Short mmCIF file of C-alpha atoms in Angstrom, two decimals:
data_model
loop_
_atom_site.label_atom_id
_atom_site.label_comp_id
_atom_site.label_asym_id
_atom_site.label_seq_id
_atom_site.Cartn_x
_atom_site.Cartn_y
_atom_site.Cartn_z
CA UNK A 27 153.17 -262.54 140.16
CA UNK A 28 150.10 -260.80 138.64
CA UNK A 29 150.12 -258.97 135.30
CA UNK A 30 147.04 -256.79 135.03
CA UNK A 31 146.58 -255.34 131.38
CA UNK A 32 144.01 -252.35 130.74
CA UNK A 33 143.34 -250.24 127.14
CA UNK A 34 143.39 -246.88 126.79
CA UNK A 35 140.05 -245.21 125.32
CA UNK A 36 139.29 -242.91 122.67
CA UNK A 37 136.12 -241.01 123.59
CA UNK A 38 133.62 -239.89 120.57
CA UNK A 39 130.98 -237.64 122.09
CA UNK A 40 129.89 -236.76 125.21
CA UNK A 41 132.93 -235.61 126.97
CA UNK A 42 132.10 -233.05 129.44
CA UNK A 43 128.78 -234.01 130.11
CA UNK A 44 130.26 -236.75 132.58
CA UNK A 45 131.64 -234.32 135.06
CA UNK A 46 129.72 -235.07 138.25
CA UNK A 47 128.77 -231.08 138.35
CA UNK A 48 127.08 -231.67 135.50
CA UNK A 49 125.38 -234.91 135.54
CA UNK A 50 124.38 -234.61 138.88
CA UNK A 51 121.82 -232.08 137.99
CA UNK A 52 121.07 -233.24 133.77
CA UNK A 53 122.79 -236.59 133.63
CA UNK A 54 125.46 -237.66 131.00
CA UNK A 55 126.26 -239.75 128.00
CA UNK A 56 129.06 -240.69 126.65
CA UNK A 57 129.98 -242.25 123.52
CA UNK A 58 133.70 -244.28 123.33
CA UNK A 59 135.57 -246.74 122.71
CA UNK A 60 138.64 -248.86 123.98
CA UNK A 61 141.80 -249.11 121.71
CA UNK A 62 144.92 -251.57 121.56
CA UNK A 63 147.57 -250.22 123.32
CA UNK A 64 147.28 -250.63 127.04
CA UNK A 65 148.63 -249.96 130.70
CA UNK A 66 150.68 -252.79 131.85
CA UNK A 67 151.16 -253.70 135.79
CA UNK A 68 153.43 -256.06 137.26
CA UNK A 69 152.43 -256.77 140.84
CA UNK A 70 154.30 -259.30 143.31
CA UNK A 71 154.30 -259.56 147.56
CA UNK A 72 157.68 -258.35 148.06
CA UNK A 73 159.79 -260.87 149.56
CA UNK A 74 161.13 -259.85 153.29
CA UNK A 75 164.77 -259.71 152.17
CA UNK A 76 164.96 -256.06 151.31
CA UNK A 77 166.28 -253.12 152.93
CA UNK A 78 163.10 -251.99 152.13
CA UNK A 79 159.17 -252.70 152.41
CA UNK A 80 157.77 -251.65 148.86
CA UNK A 81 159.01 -250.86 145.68
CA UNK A 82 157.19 -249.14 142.74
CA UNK A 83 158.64 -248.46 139.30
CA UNK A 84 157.01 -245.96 137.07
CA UNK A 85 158.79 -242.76 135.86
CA UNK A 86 160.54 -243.01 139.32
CA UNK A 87 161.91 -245.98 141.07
CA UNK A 88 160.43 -245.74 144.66
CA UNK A 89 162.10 -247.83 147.75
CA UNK A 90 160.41 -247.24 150.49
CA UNK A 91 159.44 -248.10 154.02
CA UNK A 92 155.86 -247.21 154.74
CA UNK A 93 153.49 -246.66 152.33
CA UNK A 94 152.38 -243.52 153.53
CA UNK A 95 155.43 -242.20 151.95
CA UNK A 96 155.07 -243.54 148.15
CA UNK A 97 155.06 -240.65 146.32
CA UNK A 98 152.43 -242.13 143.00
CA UNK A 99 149.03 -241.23 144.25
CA UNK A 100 147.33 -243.50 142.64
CA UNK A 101 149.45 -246.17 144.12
CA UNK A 102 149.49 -245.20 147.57
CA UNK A 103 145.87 -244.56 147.37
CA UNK A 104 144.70 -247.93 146.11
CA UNK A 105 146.79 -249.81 148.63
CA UNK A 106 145.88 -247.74 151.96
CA UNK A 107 142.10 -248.48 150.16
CA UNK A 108 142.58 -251.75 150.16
CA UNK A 109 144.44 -251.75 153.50
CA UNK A 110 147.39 -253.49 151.88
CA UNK A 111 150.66 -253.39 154.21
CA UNK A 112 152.41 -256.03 153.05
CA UNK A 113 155.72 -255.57 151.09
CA UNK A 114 154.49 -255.33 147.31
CA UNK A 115 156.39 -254.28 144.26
CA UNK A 116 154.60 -252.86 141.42
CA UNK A 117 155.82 -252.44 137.91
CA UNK A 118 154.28 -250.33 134.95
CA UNK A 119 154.72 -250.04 131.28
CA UNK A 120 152.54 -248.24 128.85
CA UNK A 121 152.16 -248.21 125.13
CA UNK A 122 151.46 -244.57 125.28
CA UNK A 123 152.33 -241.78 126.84
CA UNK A 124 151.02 -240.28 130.45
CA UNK A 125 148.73 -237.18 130.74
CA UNK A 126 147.78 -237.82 126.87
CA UNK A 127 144.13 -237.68 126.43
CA UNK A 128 143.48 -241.32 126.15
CA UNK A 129 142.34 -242.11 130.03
CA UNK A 130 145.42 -243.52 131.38
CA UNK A 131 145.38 -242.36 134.52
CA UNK A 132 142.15 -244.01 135.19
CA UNK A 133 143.34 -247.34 132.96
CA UNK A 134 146.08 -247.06 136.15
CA UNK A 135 143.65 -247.18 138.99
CA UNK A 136 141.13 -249.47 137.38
CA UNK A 137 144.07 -251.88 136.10
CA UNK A 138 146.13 -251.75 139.74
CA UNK A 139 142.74 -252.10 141.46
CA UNK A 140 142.10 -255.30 139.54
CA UNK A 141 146.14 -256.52 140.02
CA UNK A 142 145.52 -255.94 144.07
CA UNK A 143 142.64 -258.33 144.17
CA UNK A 144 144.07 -260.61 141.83
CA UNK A 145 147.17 -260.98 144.10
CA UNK A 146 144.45 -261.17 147.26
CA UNK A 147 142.76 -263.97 145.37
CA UNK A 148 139.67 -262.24 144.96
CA UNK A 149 137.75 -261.79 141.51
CA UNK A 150 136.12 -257.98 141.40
CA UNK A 151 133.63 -257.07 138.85
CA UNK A 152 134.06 -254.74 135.66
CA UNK A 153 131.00 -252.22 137.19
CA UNK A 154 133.20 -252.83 140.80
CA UNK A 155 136.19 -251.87 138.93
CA UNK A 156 135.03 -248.44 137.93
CA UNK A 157 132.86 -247.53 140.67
CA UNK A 158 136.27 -247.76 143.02
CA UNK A 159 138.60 -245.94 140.45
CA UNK A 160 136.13 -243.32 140.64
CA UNK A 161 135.87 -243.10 144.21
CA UNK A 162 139.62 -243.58 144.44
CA UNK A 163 140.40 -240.76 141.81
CA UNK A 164 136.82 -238.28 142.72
CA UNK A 165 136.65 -238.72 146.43
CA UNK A 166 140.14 -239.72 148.28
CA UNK A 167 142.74 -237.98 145.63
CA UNK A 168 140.45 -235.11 145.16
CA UNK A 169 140.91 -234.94 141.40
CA UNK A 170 138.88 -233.06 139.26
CA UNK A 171 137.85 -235.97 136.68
CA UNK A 172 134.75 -237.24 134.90
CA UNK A 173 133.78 -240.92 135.46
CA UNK A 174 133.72 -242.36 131.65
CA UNK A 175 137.45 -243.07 131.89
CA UNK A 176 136.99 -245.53 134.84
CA UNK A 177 134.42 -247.08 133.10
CA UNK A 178 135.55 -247.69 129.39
CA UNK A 179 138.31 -248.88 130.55
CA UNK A 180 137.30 -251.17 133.23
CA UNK A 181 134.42 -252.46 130.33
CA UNK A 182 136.06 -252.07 127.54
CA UNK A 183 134.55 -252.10 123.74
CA UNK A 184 132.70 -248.90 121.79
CA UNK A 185 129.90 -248.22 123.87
CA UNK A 186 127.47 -245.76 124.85
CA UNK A 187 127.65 -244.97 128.55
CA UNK A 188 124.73 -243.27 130.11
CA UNK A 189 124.92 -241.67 133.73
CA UNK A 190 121.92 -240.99 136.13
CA UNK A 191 121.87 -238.23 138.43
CA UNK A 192 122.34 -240.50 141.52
CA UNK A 193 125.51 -241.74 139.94
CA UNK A 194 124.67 -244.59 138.42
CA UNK A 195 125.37 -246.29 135.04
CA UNK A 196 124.72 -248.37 132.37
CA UNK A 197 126.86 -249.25 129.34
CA UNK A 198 125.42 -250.37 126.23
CA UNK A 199 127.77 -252.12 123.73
CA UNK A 200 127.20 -250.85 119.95
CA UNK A 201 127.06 -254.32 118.24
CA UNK A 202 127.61 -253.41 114.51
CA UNK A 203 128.10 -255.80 112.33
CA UNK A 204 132.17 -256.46 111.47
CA UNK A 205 132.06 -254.55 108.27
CA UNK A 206 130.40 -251.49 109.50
CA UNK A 207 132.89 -251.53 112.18
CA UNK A 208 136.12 -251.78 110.26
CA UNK A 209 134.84 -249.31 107.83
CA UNK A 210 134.75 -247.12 110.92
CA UNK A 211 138.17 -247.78 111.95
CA UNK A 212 139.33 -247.15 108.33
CA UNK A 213 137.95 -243.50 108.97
CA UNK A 214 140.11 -242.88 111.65
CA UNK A 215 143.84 -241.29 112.06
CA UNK A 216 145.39 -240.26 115.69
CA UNK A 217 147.98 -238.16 115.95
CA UNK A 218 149.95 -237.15 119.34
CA UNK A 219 151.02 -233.99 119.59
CA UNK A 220 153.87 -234.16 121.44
CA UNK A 221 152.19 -232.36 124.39
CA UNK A 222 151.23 -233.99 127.61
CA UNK A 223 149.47 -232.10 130.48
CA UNK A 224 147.99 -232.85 133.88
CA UNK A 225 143.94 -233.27 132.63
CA UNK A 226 143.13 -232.60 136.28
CA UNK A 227 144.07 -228.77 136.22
CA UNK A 228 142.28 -228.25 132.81
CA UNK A 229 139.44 -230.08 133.68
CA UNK A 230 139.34 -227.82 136.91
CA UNK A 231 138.80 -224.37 134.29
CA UNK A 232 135.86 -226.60 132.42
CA UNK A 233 134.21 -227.38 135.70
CA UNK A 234 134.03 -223.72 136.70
CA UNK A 235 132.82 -223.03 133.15
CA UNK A 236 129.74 -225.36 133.29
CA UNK A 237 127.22 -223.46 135.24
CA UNK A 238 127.36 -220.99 131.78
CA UNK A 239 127.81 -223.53 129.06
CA UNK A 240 124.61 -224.89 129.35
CA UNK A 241 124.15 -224.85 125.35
CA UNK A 242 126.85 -226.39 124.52
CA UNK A 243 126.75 -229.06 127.15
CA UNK A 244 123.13 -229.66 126.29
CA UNK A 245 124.21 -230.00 122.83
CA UNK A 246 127.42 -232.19 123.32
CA UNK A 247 125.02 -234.65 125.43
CA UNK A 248 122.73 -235.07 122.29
CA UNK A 249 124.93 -235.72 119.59
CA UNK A 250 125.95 -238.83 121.43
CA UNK A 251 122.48 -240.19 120.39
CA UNK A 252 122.81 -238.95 117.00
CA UNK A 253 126.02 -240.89 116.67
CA UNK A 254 125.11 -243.68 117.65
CA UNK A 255 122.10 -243.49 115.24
CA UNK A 256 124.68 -243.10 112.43
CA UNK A 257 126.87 -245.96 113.95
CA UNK A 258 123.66 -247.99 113.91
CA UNK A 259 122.11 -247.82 110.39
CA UNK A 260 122.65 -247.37 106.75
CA UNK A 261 123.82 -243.81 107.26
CA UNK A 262 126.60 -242.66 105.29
CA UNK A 263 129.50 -242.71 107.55
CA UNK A 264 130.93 -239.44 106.60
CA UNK A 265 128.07 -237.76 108.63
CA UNK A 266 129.81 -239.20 111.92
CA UNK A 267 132.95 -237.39 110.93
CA UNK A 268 130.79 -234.36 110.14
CA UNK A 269 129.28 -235.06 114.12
CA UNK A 270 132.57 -235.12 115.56
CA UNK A 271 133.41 -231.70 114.02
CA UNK A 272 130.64 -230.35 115.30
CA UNK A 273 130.81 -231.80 118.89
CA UNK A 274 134.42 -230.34 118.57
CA UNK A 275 133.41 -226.61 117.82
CA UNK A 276 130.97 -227.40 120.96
CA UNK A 277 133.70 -228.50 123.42
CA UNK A 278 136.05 -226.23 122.69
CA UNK A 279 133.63 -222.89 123.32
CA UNK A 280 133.60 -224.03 126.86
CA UNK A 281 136.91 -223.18 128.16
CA UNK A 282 139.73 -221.28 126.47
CA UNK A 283 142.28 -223.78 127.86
CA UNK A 284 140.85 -226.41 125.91
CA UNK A 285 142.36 -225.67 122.36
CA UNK A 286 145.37 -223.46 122.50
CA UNK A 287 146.45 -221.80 119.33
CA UNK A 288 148.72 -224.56 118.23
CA UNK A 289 145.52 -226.97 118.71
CA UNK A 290 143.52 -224.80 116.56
CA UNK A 291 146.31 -224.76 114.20
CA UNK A 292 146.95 -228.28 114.02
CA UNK A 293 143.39 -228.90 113.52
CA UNK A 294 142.77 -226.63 110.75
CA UNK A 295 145.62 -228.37 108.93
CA UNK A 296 143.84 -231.55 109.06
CA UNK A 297 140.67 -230.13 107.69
CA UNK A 298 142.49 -228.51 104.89
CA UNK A 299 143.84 -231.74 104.20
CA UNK A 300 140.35 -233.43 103.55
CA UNK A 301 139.84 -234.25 107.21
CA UNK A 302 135.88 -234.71 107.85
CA UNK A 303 136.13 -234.18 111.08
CA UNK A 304 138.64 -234.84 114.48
CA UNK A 305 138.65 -233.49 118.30
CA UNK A 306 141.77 -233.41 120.58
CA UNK A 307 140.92 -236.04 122.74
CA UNK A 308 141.16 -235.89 127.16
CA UNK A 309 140.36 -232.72 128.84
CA UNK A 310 142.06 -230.44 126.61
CA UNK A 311 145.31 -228.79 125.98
CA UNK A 312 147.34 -230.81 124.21
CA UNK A 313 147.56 -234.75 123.93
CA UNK A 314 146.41 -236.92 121.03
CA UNK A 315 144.29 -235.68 118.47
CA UNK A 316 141.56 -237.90 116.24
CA UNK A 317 140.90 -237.32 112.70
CA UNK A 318 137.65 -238.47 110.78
CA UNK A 319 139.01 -238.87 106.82
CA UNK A 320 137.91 -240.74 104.14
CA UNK A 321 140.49 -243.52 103.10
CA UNK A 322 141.79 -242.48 99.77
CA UNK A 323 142.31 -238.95 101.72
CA UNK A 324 144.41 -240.44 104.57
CA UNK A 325 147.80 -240.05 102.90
CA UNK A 326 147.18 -236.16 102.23
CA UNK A 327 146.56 -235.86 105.83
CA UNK A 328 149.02 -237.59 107.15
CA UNK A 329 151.62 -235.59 104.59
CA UNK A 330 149.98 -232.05 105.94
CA UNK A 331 150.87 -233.25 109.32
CA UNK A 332 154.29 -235.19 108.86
CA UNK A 333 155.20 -233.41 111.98
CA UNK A 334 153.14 -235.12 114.56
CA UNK A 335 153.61 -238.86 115.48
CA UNK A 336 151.16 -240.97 113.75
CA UNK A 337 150.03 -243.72 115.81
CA UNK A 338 148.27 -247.04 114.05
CA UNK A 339 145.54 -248.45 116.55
CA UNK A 340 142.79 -250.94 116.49
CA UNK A 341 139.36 -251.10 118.69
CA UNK A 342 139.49 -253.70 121.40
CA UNK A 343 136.61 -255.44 123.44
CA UNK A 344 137.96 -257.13 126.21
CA UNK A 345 138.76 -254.19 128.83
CA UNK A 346 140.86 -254.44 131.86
CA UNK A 347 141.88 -258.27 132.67
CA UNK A 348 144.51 -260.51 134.51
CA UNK A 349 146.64 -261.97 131.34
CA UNK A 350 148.93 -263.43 133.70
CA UNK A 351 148.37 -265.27 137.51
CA UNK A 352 150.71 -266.83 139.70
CA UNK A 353 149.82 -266.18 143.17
CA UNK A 354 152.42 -268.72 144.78
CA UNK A 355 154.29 -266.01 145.72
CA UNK A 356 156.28 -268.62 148.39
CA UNK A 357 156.38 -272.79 148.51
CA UNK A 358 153.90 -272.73 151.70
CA UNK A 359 152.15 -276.00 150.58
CA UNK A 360 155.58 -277.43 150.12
CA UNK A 361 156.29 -276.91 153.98
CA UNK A 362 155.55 -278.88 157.18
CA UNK A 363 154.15 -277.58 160.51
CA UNK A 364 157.78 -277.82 161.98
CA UNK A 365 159.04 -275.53 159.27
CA UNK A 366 156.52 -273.10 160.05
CA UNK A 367 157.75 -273.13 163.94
CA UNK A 368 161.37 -271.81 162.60
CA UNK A 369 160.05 -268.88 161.05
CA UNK A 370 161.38 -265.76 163.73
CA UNK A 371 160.74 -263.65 161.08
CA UNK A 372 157.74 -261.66 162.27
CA UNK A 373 156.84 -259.96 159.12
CA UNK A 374 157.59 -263.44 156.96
CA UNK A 375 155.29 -264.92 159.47
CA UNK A 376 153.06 -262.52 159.02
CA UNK A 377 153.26 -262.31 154.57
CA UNK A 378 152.86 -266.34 155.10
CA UNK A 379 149.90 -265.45 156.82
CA UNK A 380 150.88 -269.15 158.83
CA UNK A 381 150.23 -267.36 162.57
CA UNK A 382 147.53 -270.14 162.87
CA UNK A 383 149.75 -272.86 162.24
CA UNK A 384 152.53 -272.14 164.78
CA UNK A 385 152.27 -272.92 168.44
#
């Protein structure tokens, strides 16, 4: 049994500039962080005593017997990938909801990625980890996603994550000293809205916008340097909330799809309330939404929007790991090279992987 666990993200500045129609040509940065509430998977090699091969829980219970026919794409992805065709069953539980804003389909690929060569016996890299989400989510599923989900979330932390043209990346962790940083996290309220959407299709409208929201994008790329200046220093904090309203009035100029009327409405509650500053967080449409507010203001924000699910969070630093590992999935050490020879079993011979030891 494996037990991968992966954060969500909240992402500051930057979004939109990490679209690879975008980057490609300007390059991208990126300024997030991971939170405390996470995708959980529970992996295991099936046992060969099943009517059938796989089985994969998520909003649907799938029993099936090939994997071309698992209906998650993520999961059937990752294993042909990985050219896994051995019986597995894979369990997941999240803290949050799907299609919310807060990168969980990529905390998905990057944490079922890391649970497949966990249960191979293989170590993979954080940088490995996001490089194949992205391929798995750009390339083979044909999604139209950025790449800094894949990447917080495979790293983890608040960083600031810079992409070349070619593709390439570094991540630079914002080391602030622990005050700085909870006085940060004191700053911030998220809300969900009770609206979740597929990012892919909205992110499809900003991609066609980009070639004509050079301004903004230009813009939106730069104020990730200016917040982390703020993040950095001495600066009053407040001016990072001020940032993030101003990064929001950016993003949402470039497609119409982004901030729907009850977005815009939500938002301008929060302000009214003695919000600094907030964005809706993910590609747009709905989701969870982040608040900047000074602490002796948070109650009369949270009272103007009483409606909407508050949800408490902390930062985290650790990214996607294994918190569990027990690969033993059968008591081969425990049997005897006649034992082995009883096996008629062809597909338990072949999960024992004890061909070899059989004459």
């Amino acid at each position: 049994m494996i037990i991968s666990r992966t954060p969500y993200r909240i992402s500051f500045l930057g979004g939109g500039t990490d679209y690879h129609t975008w980057y490609q040509e300007h390059g991208a940065a990126v300024l997030a962080t991971t939170i405390n509430h996470y995708c959980y998977l529970h992996c295991r090699l099936l046992p060969p005593f099943f009517p059938h091969q796989s089985r994969i829980v998520w909003s649907k219970v799938e029993e099936v017997f090939d994997h071309a026919d698992i209906q998650h794409p993520s999961v059937r992805a990752v294993l042909d990938y990985l050219h896994i065709d051995q019986g597995i069953e894979i369990q997941h539980q999240g803290d949050l909801p799907a299609r919310s804003g807060l990168g969980s389909s990529s905390a998905f690929t990057v944490g079922l990625l890391h649970a497949m060569y966990a249960l191979r016996g293989e170590m993979s890299s954080k940088r490995e980890l996001a490089c194949e989400a992205i391929h798995i989510e750009r390339d083979i599923l044909k999604e139209n996603v950025g790449v800094q989900d894949q990447i917080q979330t495979a790293f983890g932390g608040l960083n600031k994550i810079v992409v070349q043209p070619d593709g390439n990346f570094d991540v630079t962790p914002l080391v602030l000293p622990a005050q700085r940083l909870r006085a940060l996290q004191d700053h911030l309220l998220l809300f969900f809205t009770g609206v979740s959407r597929t990012a892919s299709d909205i992110a499809g409208e900003k991609i066609k916008s980009i070639p004509k929201k050079k301004q903004e994008l230009h813009g939106i790329r730069q104020m990730v340097d200016e917040g982390v200046e703020i993040l950095s220093t001495n600066s009053d904090l407040t001016d990072f909330g001020r940032l993030l309203h101003e990064g929001w009035m950016l993003k949402r100029n470039i497609s119409a799809s982004i901030s729907p009327t009850f977005i815009d409405d939500i938002y301008e509650k929060g302000r009214k309330a003695g919000a600094i500053g907030g964005k809706l967080l993910g590609a747009g449409g709905g989701g969870f939404m982040l608040f900047f507010v000074k602490p002796e203001d948070k109650l009369k924000v949270c009272e103007a929007l009483k409606d909407l699910l508050l949800v408490p969070f902390e930062f985290e630093g650790s990214g996607s790991q294994i918190i569990f590992y027990d690969n033993l999935q059968y008591s081969i050490s425990a049997m005897t090279r006649r034992d082995y020879a009883h096996l008629q079993n062809p597909r338990l011979r072949k999960l024992l992987q004890v061909e070899e030891y059989v004459e």
